[in-house]
Amino acid sequence: MASYKLTNGYTVTTSDAPGGGTEFVTKCPAGDAISSVTFYGMDAAELERDLIVATRLASL
């Protein structure tokens, strides 16, 4: 499980989904979950990699 803080104040949290895959939950700055989606295989790996890169670039 990982959590990524975006520059707009939103947070994306990842976790293992039941039945496989990776669940991505987006929360608004107030902490309310506004979306949840499950990706499988390479789609999940690519999205998480993009979140890592975006978070690192934003911190420069």
Tab-separated table of N, CA, C and O in Angstrom:
chain	number	residue	atom	x	y	z
A	1	MET	N	0.842	-1.177	0.000
A	1	MET	CA	0.000	0.000	0.000
A	1	MET	C	0.885	1.236	0.000
A	1	MET	O	1.872	1.304	0.710
A	2	ALA	N	0.497	2.198	-0.819
A	2	ALA	CA	1.247	3.445	-0.886
A	2	ALA	C	0.259	4.606	-0.990
A	2	ALA	O	-0.894	4.428	-1.369
A	3	SER	N	0.737	5.794	-0.641
A	3	SER	CA	-0.094	6.984	-0.713
A	3	SER	C	0.696	8.080	-1.416
A	3	SER	O	1.870	8.290	-1.111
A	4	TYR	N	0.041	8.761	-2.351
A	4	TYR	CA	0.683	9.810	-3.139
A	4	TYR	C	-0.105	11.102	-2.995
A	4	TYR	O	-1.296	11.149	-3.285
A	5	LYS	N	0.552	12.161	-2.521
A	5	LYS	CA	-0.076	13.472	-2.371
A	5	LYS	C	0.137	14.237	-3.671
A	5	LYS	O	1.269	14.436	-4.113
A	6	LEU	N	-0.957	14.663	-4.292
A	6	LEU	CA	-0.875	15.397	-5.549
A	6	LEU	C	-0.789	16.890	-5.288
A	6	LEU	O	-1.129	17.368	-4.204
A	7	THR	N	-0.343	17.648	-6.284
A	7	THR	CA	-0.144	19.083	-6.092
A	7	THR	C	-1.448	19.836	-5.870
A	7	THR	O	-1.437	20.932	-5.340
A	8	ASN	N	-2.584	19.268	-6.257
A	8	ASN	CA	-3.873	19.934	-6.051
A	8	ASN	C	-4.491	19.618	-4.692
A	8	ASN	O	-5.626	19.970	-4.415
A	9	GLY	N	-3.738	18.908	-3.833
A	9	GLY	CA	-4.212	18.579	-2.507
A	9	GLY	C	-4.902	17.230	-2.400
A	9	GLY	O	-5.192	16.762	-1.312
A	10	TYR	N	-5.182	16.622	-3.530
A	10	TYR	CA	-5.813	15.309	-3.525
A	10	TYR	C	-4.771	14.233	-3.213
A	10	TYR	O	-3.578	14.446	-3.393
A	11	THR	N	-5.240	13.093	-2.753
A	11	THR	CA	-4.367	11.981	-2.413
A	11	THR	C	-4.842	10.732	-3.143
A	11	THR	O	-6.047	10.482	-3.218
A	12	VAL	N	-3.905	9.968	-3.691
A	12	VAL	CA	-4.218	8.677	-4.299
A	12	VAL	C	-3.539	7.607	-3.456
A	12	VAL	O	-2.339	7.659	-3.221
A	13	THR	N	-4.334	6.658	-2.987
A	13	THR	CA	-3.833	5.562	-2.167
A	13	THR	C	-4.000	4.258	-2.938
A	13	THR	O	-5.037	4.037	-3.565
A	14	THR	N	-2.974	3.424	-2.900
A	14	THR	CA	-3.047	2.133	-3.578
A	14	THR	C	-3.088	1.020	-2.541
A	14	THR	O	-2.536	1.157	-1.449
A	15	SER	N	-3.771	-0.058	-2.907
A	15	SER	CA	-3.808	-1.243	-2.044
A	15	SER	C	-4.130	-2.457	-2.900
A	15	SER	O	-4.611	-2.326	-4.028
A	16	ASP	N	-3.863	-3.639	-2.354
A	16	ASP	CA	-4.202	-4.870	-3.054
A	16	ASP	C	-5.715	-5.034	-3.047
A	16	ASP	O	-6.358	-4.945	-2.000
A	17	ALA	N	-6.284	-5.271	-4.229
A	17	ALA	CA	-7.733	-5.451	-4.342
A	17	ALA	C	-8.103	-6.914	-4.108
A	17	ALA	O	-7.326	-7.809	-4.439
A	18	PRO	N	-9.277	-7.148	-3.550
A	18	PRO	CA	-9.734	-8.537	-3.402
A	18	PRO	C	-9.816	-9.198	-4.783
A	18	PRO	O	-10.313	-8.599	-5.726
A	19	GLY	N	-9.301	-10.387	-4.900
A	19	GLY	CA	-9.338	-11.076	-6.186
A	19	GLY	C	-8.196	-10.711	-7.108
A	19	GLY	O	-8.175	-11.101	-8.266
A	20	GLY	N	-7.252	-9.923	-6.622
A	20	GLY	CA	-6.093	-9.537	-7.429
A	20	GLY	C	-6.212	-8.114	-7.928
A	20	GLY	O	-7.218	-7.443	-7.745
A	21	GLY	N	-5.173	-7.648	-8.538
A	21	GLY	CA	-5.157	-6.279	-9.042
A	21	GLY	C	-4.763	-5.285	-7.969
A	21	GLY	O	-4.491	-5.631	-6.817
A	22	THR	N	-4.741	-4.022	-8.356
A	22	THR	CA	-4.398	-2.931	-7.454
A	22	THR	C	-5.529	-1.922	-7.460
A	22	THR	O	-5.956	-1.465	-8.514
A	23	GLU	N	-6.010	-1.579	-6.282
A	23	GLU	CA	-7.079	-0.591	-6.159
A	23	GLU	C	-6.459	0.782	-5.944
A	23	GLU	O	-5.553	0.947	-5.134
A	24	PHE	N	-6.948	1.758	-6.683
A	24	PHE	CA	-6.514	3.149	-6.563
A	24	PHE	C	-7.699	3.954	-6.045
A	24	PHE	O	-8.735	4.028	-6.703
A	25	VAL	N	-7.553	4.551	-4.860
A	25	VAL	CA	-8.623	5.353	-4.270
A	25	VAL	C	-8.157	6.803	-4.241
A	25	VAL	O	-7.092	7.112	-3.706
A	26	THR	N	-8.974	7.687	-4.813
A	26	THR	CA	-8.670	9.115	-4.819
A	26	THR	C	-9.503	9.797	-3.748
A	26	THR	O	-10.708	9.579	-3.658
A	27	LYS	N	-8.832	10.612	-2.925
A	27	LYS	CA	-9.514	11.354	-1.865
A	27	LYS	C	-9.297	12.846	-2.067
A	27	LYS	O	-8.204	13.284	-2.429
A	28	CYS	N	-10.353	13.619	-1.831
A	28	CYS	CA	-10.261	15.071	-1.930
A	28	CYS	C	-9.514	15.610	-0.712
A	28	CYS	O	-9.266	14.877	0.247
A	29	PRO	N	-9.141	16.903	-0.729
A	29	PRO	CA	-8.395	17.460	0.406
A	29	PRO	C	-9.107	17.308	1.754
A	29	PRO	O	-8.458	17.231	2.796
A	30	ALA	N	-10.442	17.226	1.751
A	30	ALA	CA	-11.187	17.051	3.002
A	30	ALA	C	-11.111	15.619	3.520
A	30	ALA	O	-11.525	15.338	4.639
A	31	GLY	N	-10.589	14.689	2.702
A	31	GLY	CA	-10.428	13.304	3.126
A	31	GLY	C	-11.512	12.356	2.646
A	31	GLY	O	-11.481	11.174	2.942
A	32	ASP	N	-12.505	12.883	1.909
A	32	ASP	CA	-13.575	12.039	1.391
A	32	ASP	C	-13.121	11.306	0.143
A	32	ASP	O	-12.519	11.912	-0.747
A	33	ALA	N	-13.429	10.009	0.054
A	33	ALA	CA	-13.102	9.238	-1.146
A	33	ALA	C	-14.034	9.674	-2.270
A	33	ALA	O	-15.256	9.712	-2.096
A	34	ILE	N	-13.449	10.040	-3.416
A	34	ILE	CA	-14.273	10.490	-4.538
A	34	ILE	C	-14.249	9.510	-5.701
A	34	ILE	O	-15.095	9.598	-6.588
A	35	SER	N	-13.288	8.590	-5.716
A	35	SER	CA	-13.280	7.560	-6.754
A	35	SER	C	-12.454	6.369	-6.298
A	35	SER	O	-11.558	6.493	-5.481
A	36	SER	N	-12.812	5.229	-6.857
A	36	SER	CA	-12.081	4.001	-6.586
A	36	SER	C	-12.105	3.170	-7.859
A	36	SER	O	-13.166	2.971	-8.452
A	37	VAL	N	-10.944	2.728	-8.282
A	37	VAL	CA	-10.852	1.933	-9.505
A	37	VAL	C	-9.795	0.853	-9.297
A	37	VAL	O	-8.830	1.065	-8.577
A	38	THR	N	-10.013	-0.306	-9.903
A	38	THR	CA	-9.057	-1.404	-9.800
A	38	THR	C	-8.435	-1.666	-11.164
A	38	THR	O	-9.159	-1.782	-12.158
A	39	PHE	N	-7.117	-1.729	-11.198
A	39	PHE	CA	-6.376	-2.041	-12.425
A	39	PHE	C	-5.653	-3.369	-12.220
A	39	PHE	O	-5.305	-3.733	-11.098
A	40	TYR	N	-5.402	-4.051	-13.324
A	40	TYR	CA	-4.747	-5.353	-13.273
A	40	TYR	C	-3.486	-5.345	-14.125
A	40	TYR	O	-3.424	-4.659	-15.149
A	41	GLY	N	-2.488	-6.102	-13.697
A	41	GLY	CA	-1.272	-6.318	-14.483
A	41	GLY	C	-0.486	-5.056	-14.768
A	41	GLY	O	-0.277	-4.212	-13.901
A	42	MET	N	-0.077	-4.933	-16.017
A	42	MET	CA	0.787	-3.824	-16.419
A	42	MET	C	0.103	-2.477	-16.290
A	42	MET	O	0.749	-1.471	-16.025
A	43	ASP	N	-1.223	-2.404	-16.457
A	43	ASP	CA	-1.924	-1.129	-16.302
A	43	ASP	C	-1.715	-0.562	-14.900
A	43	ASP	O	-1.462	0.619	-14.734
A	44	ALA	N	-1.806	-1.416	-13.894
A	44	ALA	CA	-1.611	-0.984	-12.512
A	44	ALA	C	-0.169	-0.545	-12.289
A	44	ALA	O	0.091	0.488	-11.664
A	45	ALA	N	0.772	-1.304	-12.798
A	45	ALA	CA	2.196	-0.976	-12.624
A	45	ALA	C	2.530	0.349	-13.301
A	45	ALA	O	3.263	1.179	-12.750
A	46	GLU	N	1.985	0.571	-14.493
A	46	GLU	CA	2.269	1.811	-15.215
A	46	GLU	C	1.656	3.018	-14.517
A	46	GLU	O	2.282	4.069	-14.412
A	47	LEU	N	0.432	2.883	-14.012
A	47	LEU	CA	-0.203	4.003	-13.314
A	47	LEU	C	0.553	4.339	-12.040
A	47	LEU	O	0.800	5.512	-11.748
A	48	GLU	N	0.956	3.329	-11.296
A	48	GLU	CA	1.698	3.605	-10.057
A	48	GLU	C	3.049	4.245	-10.373
A	48	GLU	O	3.478	5.172	-9.690
A	49	ARG	N	3.721	3.797	-11.421
A	49	ARG	CA	4.983	4.414	-11.823
A	49	ARG	C	4.762	5.885	-12.177
A	49	ARG	O	5.537	6.759	-11.790
A	50	ASP	N	3.695	6.186	-12.900
A	50	ASP	CA	3.394	7.568	-13.263
A	50	ASP	C	3.127	8.427	-12.028
A	50	ASP	O	3.540	9.584	-11.965
A	51	LEU	N	2.454	7.872	-11.034
A	51	LEU	CA	2.214	8.606	-9.790
A	51	LEU	C	3.516	8.896	-9.057
A	51	LEU	O	3.706	9.990	-8.522
A	52	ILE	N	4.417	7.933	-9.043
A	52	ILE	CA	5.715	8.125	-8.394
A	52	ILE	C	6.499	9.232	-9.085
A	52	ILE	O	7.037	10.134	-8.441
A	53	VAL	N	6.554	9.187	-10.407
A	53	VAL	CA	7.296	10.202	-11.173
A	53	VAL	C	6.675	11.581	-10.972
A	53	VAL	O	7.383	12.562	-10.725
A	54	ALA	N	5.346	11.680	-11.045
A	54	ALA	CA	4.679	12.975	-10.878
A	54	ALA	C	4.924	13.545	-9.485
A	54	ALA	O	5.162	14.742	-9.343
A	55	THR	N	4.902	12.708	-8.481
A	55	THR	CA	5.140	13.158	-7.101
A	55	THR	C	6.564	13.668	-6.943
A	55	THR	O	6.811	14.706	-6.329
A	56	ARG	N	7.513	12.969	-7.520
A	56	ARG	CA	8.919	13.392	-7.425
A	56	ARG	C	9.157	14.679	-8.184
A	56	ARG	O	9.864	15.577	-7.712
A	57	LEU	N	8.565	14.818	-9.364
A	57	LEU	CA	8.732	16.049	-10.136
A	57	LEU	C	8.120	17.246	-9.406
A	57	LEU	O	8.686	18.332	-9.431
A	58	ALA	N	6.988	17.036	-8.772
A	58	ALA	CA	6.330	18.119	-8.059
A	58	ALA	C	7.143	18.605	-6.855
A	58	ALA	O	7.011	19.744	-6.452
A	59	SER	N	7.985	17.728	-6.323
A	59	SER	CA	8.775	18.107	-5.147
A	59	SER	C	10.072	18.833	-5.510
A	59	SER	O	10.780	19.290	-4.612
A	60	LEU	N	10.386	18.938	-6.781
A	60	LEU	CA	11.632	19.620	-7.196
A	60	LEU	C	11.546	21.116	-7.019
A	60	LEU	O	10.570	21.734	-7.097
